JSON list of C-alpha atoms in Angstrom, two decimals:
[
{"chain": "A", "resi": 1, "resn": "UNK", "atom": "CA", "xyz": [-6.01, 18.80, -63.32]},
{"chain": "A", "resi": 2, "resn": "UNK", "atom": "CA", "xyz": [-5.56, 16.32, -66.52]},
{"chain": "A", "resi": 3, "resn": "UNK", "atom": "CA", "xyz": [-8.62, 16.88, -68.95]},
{"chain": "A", "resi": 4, "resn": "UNK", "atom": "CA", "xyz": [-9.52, 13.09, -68.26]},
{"chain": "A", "resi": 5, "resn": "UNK", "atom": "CA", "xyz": [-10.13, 13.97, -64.65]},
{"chain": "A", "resi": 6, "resn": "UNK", "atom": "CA", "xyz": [-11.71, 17.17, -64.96]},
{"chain": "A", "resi": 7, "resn": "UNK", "atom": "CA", "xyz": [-14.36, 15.41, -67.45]},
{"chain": "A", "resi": 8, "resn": "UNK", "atom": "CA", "xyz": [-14.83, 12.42, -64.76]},
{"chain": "A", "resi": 9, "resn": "UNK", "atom": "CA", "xyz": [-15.65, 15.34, -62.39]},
{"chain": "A", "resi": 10, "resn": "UNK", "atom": "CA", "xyz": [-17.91, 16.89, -64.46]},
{"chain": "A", "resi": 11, "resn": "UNK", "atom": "CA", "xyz": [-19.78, 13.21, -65.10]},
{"chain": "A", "resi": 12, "resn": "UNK", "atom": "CA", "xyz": [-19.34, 12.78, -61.18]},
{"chain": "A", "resi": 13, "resn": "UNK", "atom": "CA", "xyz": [-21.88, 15.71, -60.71]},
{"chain": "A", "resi": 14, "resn": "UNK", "atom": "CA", "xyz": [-24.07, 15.37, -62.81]},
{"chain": "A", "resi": 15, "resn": "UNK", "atom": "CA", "xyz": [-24.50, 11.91, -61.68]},
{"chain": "A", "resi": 16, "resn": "UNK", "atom": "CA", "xyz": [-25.00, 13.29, -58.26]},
{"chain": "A", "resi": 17, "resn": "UNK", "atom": "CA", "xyz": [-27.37, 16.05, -59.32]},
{"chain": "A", "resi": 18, "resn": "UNK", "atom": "CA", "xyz": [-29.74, 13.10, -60.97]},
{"chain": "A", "resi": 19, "resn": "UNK", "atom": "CA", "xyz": [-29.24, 10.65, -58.13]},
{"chain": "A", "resi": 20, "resn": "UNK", "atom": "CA", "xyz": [-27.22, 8.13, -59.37]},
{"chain": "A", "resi": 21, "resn": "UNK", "atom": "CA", "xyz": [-24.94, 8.04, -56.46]},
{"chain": "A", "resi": 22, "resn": "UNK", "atom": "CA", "xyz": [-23.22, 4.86, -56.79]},
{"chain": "A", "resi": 23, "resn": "UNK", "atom": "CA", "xyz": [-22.31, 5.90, -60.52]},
{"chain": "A", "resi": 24, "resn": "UNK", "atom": "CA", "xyz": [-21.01, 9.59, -58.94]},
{"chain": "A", "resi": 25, "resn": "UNK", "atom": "CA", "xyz": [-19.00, 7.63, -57.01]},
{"chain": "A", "resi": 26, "resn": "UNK", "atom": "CA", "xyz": [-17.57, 5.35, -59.50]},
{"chain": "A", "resi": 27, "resn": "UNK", "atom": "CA", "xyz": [-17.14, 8.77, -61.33]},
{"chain": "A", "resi": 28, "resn": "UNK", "atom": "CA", "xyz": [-15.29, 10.08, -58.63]},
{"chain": "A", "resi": 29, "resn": "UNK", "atom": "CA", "xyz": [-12.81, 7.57, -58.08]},
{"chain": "A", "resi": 30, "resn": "UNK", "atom": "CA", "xyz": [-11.84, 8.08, -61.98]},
{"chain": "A", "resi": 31, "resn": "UNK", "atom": "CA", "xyz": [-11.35, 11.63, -60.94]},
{"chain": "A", "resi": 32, "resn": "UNK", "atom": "CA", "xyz": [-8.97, 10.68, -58.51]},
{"chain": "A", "resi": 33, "resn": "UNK", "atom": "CA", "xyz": [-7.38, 7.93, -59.89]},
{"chain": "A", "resi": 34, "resn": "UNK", "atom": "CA", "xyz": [-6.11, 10.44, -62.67]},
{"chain": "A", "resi": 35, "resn": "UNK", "atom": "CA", "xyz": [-5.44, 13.14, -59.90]},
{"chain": "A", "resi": 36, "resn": "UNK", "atom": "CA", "xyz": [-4.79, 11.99, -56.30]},
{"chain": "A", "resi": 37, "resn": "UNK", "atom": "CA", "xyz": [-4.58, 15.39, -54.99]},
{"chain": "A", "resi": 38, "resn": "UNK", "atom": "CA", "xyz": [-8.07, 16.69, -56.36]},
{"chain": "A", "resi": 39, "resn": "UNK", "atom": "CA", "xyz": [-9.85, 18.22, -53.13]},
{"chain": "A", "resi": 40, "resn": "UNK", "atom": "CA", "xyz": [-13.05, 18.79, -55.11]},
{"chain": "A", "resi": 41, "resn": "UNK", "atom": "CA", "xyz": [-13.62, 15.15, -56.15]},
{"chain": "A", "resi": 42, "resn": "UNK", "atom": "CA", "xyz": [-12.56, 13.90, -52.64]},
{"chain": "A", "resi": 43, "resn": "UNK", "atom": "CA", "xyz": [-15.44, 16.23, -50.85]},
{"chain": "A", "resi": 44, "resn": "UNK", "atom": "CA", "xyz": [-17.98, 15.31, -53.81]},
{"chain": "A", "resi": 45, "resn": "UNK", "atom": "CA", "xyz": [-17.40, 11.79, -53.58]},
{"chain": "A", "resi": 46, "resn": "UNK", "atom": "CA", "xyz": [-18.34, 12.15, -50.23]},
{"chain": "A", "resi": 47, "resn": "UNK", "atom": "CA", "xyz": [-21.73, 13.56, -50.54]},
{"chain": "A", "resi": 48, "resn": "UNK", "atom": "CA", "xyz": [-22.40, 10.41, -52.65]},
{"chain": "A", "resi": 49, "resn": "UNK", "atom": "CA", "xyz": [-21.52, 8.36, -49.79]},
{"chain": "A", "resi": 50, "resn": "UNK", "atom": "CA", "xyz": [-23.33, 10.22, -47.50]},
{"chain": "A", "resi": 51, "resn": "UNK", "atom": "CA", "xyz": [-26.24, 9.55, -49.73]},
{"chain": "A", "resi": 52, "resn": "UNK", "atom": "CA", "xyz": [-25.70, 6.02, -49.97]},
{"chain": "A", "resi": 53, "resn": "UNK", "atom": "CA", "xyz": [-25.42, 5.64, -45.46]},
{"chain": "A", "resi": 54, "resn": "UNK", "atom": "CA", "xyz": [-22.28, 5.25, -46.43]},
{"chain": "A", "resi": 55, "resn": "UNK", "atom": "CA", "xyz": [-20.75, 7.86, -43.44]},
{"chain": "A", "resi": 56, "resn": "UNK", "atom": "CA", "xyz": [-17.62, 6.33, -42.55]},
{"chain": "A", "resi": 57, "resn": "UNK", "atom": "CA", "xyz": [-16.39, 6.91, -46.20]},
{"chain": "A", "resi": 58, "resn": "UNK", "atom": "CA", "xyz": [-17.91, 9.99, -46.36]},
{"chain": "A", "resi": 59, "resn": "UNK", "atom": "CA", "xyz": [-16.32, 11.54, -43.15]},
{"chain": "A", "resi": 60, "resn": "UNK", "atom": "CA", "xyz": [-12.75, 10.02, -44.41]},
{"chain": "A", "resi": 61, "resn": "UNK", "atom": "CA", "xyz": [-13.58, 11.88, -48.03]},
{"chain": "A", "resi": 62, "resn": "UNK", "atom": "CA", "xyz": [-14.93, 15.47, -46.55]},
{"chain": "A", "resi": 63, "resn": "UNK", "atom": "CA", "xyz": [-11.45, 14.85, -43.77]},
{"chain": "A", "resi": 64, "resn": "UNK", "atom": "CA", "xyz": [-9.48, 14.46, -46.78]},
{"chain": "A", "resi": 65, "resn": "UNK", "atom": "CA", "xyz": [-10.66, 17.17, -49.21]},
{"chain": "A", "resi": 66, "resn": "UNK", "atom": "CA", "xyz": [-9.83, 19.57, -45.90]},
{"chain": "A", "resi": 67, "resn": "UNK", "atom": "CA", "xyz": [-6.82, 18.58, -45.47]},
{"chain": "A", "resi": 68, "resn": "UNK", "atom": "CA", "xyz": [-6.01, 18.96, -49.31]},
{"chain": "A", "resi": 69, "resn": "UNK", "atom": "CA", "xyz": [-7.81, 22.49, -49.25]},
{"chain": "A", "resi": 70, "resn": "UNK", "atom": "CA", "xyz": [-8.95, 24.18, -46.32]},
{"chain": "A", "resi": 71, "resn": "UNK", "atom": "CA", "xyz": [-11.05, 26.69, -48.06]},
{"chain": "A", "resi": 72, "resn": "UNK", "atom": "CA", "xyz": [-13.77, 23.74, -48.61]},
{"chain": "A", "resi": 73, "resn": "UNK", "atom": "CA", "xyz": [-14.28, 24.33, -44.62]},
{"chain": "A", "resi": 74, "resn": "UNK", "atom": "CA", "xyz": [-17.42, 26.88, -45.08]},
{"chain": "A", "resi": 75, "resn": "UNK", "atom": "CA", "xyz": [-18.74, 24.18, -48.02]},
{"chain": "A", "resi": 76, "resn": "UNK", "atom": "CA", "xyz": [-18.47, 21.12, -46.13]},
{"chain": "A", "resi": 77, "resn": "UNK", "atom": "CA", "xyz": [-19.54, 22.36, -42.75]},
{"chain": "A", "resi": 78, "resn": "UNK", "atom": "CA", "xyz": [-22.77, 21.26, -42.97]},
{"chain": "A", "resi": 79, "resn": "UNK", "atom": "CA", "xyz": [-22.57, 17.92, -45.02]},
{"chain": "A", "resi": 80, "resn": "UNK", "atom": "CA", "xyz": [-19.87, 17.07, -42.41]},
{"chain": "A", "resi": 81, "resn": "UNK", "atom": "CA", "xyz": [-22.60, 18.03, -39.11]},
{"chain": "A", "resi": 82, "resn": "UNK", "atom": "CA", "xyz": [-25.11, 15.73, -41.00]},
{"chain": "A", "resi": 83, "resn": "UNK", "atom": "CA", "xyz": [-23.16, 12.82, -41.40]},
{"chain": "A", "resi": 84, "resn": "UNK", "atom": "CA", "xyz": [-21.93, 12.83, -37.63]},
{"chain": "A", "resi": 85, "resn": "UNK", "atom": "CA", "xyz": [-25.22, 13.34, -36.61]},
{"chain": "A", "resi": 86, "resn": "UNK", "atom": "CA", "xyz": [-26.51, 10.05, -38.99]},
{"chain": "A", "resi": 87, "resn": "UNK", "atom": "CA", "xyz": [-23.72, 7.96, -37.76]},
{"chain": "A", "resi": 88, "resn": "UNK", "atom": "CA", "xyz": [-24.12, 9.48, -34.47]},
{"chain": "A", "resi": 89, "resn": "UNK", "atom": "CA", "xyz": [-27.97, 8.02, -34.30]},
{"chain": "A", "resi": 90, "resn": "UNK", "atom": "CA", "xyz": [-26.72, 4.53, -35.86]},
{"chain": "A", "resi": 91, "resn": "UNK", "atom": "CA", "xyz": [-24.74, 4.08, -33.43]},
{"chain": "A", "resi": 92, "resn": "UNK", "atom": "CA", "xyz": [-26.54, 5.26, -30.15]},
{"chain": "A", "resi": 93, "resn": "UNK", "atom": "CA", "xyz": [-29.32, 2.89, -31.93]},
{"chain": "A", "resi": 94, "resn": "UNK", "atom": "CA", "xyz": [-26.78, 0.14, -31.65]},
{"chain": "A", "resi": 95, "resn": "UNK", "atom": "CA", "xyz": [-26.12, 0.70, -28.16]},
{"chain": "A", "resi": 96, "resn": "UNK", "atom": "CA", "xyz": [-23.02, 3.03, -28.75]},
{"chain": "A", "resi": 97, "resn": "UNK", "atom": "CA", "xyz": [-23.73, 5.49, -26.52]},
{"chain": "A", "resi": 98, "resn": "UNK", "atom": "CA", "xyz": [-19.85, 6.78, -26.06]},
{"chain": "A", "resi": 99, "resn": "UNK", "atom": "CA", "xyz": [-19.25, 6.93, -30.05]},
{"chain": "A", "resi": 100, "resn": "UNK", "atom": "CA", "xyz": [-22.75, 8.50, -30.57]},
{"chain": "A", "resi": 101, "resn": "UNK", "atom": "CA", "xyz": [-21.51, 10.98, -28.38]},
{"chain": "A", "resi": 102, "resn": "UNK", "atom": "CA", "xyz": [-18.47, 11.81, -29.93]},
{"chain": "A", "resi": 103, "resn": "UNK", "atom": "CA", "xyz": [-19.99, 12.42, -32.94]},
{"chain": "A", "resi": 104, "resn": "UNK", "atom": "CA", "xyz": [-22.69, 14.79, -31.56]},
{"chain": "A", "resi": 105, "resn": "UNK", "atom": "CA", "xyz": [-20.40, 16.92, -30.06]},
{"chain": "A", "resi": 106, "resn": "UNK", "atom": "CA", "xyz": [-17.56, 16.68, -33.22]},
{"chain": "A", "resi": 107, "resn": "UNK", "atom": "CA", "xyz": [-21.10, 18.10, -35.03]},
{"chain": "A", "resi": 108, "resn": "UNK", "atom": "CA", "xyz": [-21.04, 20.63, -32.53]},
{"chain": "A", "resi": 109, "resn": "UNK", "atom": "CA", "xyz": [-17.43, 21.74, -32.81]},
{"chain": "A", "resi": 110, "resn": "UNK", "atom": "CA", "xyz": [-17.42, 21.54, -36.73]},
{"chain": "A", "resi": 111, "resn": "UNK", "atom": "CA", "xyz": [-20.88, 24.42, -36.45]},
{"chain": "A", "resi": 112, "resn": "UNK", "atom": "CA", "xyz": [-21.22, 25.69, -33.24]},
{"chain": "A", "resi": 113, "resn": "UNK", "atom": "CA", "xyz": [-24.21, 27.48, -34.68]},
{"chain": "A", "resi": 114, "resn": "UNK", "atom": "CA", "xyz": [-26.02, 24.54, -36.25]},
{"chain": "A", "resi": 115, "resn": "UNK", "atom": "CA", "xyz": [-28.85, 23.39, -33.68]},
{"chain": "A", "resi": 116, "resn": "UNK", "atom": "CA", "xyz": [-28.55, 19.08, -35.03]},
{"chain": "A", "resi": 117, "resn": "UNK", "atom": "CA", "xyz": [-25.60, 18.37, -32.71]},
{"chain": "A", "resi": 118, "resn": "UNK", "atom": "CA", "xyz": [-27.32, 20.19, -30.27]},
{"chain": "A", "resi": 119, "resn": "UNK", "atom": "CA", "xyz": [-30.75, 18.68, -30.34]},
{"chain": "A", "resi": 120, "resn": "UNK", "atom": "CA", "xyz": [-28.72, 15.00, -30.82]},
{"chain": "A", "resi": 121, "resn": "UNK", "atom": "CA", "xyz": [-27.19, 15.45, -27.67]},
{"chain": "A", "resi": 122, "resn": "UNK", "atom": "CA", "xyz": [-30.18, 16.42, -26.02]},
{"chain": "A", "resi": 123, "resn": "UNK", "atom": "CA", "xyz": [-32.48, 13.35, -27.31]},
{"chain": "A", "resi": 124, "resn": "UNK", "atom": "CA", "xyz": [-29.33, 10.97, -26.32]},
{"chain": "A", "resi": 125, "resn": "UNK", "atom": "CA", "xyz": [-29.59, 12.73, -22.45]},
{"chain": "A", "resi": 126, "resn": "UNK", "atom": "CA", "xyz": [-32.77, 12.01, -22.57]},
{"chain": "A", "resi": 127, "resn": "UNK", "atom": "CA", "xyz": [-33.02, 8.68, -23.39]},
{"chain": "A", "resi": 128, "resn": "UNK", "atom": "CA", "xyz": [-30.06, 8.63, -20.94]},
{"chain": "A", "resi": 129, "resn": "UNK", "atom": "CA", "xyz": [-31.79, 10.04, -17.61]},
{"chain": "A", "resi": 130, "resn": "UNK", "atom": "CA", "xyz": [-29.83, 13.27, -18.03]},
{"chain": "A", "resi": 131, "resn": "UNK", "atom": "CA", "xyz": [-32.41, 15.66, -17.69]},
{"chain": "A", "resi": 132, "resn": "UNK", "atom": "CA", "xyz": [-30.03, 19.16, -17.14]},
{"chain": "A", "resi": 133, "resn": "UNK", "atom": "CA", "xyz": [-27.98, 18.46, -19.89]},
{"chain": "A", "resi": 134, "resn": "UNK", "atom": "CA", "xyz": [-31.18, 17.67, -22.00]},
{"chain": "A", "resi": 135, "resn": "UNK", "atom": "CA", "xyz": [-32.70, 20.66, -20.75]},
{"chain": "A", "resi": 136, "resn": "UNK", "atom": "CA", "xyz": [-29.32, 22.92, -21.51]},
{"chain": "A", "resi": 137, "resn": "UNK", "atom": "CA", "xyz": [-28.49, 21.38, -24.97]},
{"chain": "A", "resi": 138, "resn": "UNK", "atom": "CA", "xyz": [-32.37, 21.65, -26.46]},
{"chain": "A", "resi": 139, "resn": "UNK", "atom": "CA", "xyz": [-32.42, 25.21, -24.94]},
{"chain": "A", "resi": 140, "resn": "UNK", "atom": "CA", "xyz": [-29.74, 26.17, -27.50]},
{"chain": "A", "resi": 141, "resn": "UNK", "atom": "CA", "xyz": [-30.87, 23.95, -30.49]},
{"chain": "A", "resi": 142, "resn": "UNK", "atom": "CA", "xyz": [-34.03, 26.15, -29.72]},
{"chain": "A", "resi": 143, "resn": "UNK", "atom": "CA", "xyz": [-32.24, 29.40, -29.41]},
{"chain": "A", "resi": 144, "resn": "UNK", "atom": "CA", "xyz": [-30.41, 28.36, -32.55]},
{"chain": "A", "resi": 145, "resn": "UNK", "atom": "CA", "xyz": [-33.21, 27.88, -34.78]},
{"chain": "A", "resi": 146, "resn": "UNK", "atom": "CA", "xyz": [-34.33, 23.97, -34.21]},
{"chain": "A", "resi": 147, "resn": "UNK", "atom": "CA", "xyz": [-37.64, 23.63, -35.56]},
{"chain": "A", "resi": 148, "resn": "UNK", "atom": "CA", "xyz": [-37.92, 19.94, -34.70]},
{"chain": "A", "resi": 149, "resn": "UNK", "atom": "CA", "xyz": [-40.92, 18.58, -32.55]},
{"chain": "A", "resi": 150, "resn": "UNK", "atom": "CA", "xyz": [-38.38, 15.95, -31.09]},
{"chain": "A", "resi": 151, "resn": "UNK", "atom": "CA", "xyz": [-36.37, 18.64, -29.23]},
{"chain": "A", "resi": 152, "resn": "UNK", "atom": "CA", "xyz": [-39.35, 20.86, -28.09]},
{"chain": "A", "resi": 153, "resn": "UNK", "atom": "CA", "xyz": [-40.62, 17.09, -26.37]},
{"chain": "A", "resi": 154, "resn": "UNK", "atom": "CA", "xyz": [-37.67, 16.14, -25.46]},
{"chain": "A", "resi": 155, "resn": "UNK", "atom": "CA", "xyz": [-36.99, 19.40, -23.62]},
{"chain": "A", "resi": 156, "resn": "UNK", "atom": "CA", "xyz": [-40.52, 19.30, -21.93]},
{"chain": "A", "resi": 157, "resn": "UNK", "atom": "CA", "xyz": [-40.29, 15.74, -20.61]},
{"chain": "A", "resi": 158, "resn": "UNK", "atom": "CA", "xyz": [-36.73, 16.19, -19.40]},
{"chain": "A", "resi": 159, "resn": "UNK", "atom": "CA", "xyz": [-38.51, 19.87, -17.74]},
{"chain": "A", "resi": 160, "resn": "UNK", "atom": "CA", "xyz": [-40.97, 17.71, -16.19]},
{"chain": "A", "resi": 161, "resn": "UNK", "atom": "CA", "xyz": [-38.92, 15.21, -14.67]},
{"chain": "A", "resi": 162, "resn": "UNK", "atom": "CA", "xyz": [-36.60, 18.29, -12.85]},
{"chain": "A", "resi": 163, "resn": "UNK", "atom": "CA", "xyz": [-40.65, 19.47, -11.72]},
{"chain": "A", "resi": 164, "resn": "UNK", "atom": "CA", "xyz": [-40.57, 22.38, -13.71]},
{"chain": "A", "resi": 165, "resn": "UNK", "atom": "CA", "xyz": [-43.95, 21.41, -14.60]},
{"chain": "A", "resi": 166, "resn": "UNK", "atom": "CA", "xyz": [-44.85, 25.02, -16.08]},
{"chain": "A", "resi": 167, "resn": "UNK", "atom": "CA", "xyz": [-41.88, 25.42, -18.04]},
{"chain": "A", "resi": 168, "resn": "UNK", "atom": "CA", "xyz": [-42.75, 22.40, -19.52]},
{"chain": "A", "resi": 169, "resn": "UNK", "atom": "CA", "xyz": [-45.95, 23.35, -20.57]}
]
């Protein structure tokens, strides 16, 4: 990489270590205005967008830094569940129930052993009158390591309604 862009990097995360996200962005796209093909500043400009709600941009970044280097997979693994899981939320919230789907279970697929996708799916069959799938998918965020009271609940009620009371207790 030119020193230019290996300097706007370095700003880049710094900025992003302080919380100037915005400026880690603006940072960033230095970075890869001087050098297109620069994985690192790709995936780290993403994490500012993420910050920022910004989750389309971010998944396009994190998608782009992978297909530039596909070593980054291990790294961005779990940036890339969160933001399908925000955007996920957004847009069940906006009456998106197909989309929010498809990002649960993307989530899913990205870290089959990271419990969010799982317990997303379940709150969404929940709030969805699917109370086997809710049952199934908070079952494995549990078995996986989910310490949220939302899928513990959600997993009860959706218990009750199949009148497995004591389960559910």
């Amino acid at each position: 990489l030119p020193p230019a862009s290996k300097k706007a990097d370095a700003e880049g995360l710094k900025l992003l270590s302080e919380g100037s996200y915005d400026e880690a962005v603006s940072a960033f796209d230095r970075s890869l205005r001087l050098a297109r093909n620069n994985p690192r500043a790709r995936a780290n400009r993403g994490v500012a967008f993420a910050h920022l709600g910004r989750l389309d941009e971010a998944l396009k970044d994190y998608e782009g830094a992978l297909n530039m280097a596909s070593e980054l997979k291990p790294a961005l693994k779990g940036p890339i569940v969160d933001a399908r899981v925000r955007r996920g939320h957004g847009r069940f919230d906006g009456g998106d129930v197909t989309g929010a789907l498809g990002d649960f279970y993307t989530a899913i697929r990205t870290n089959p052993r990271d419990p969010r996708g799982y317990e997303a799916v379940a709150e969404a069959a929940r709030k969805t009158g699917q109370p086997d799938t809710c049952v199934r998918y908070g079952s494995r965020a549990l078995e996986l390591g989910a310490e949220s009271a939302h899928v513990l609940s959600d997993r009860a009620g959706c218990l009750a309604t199949l009148g497995r009371k004591e389960e559910a207790l």
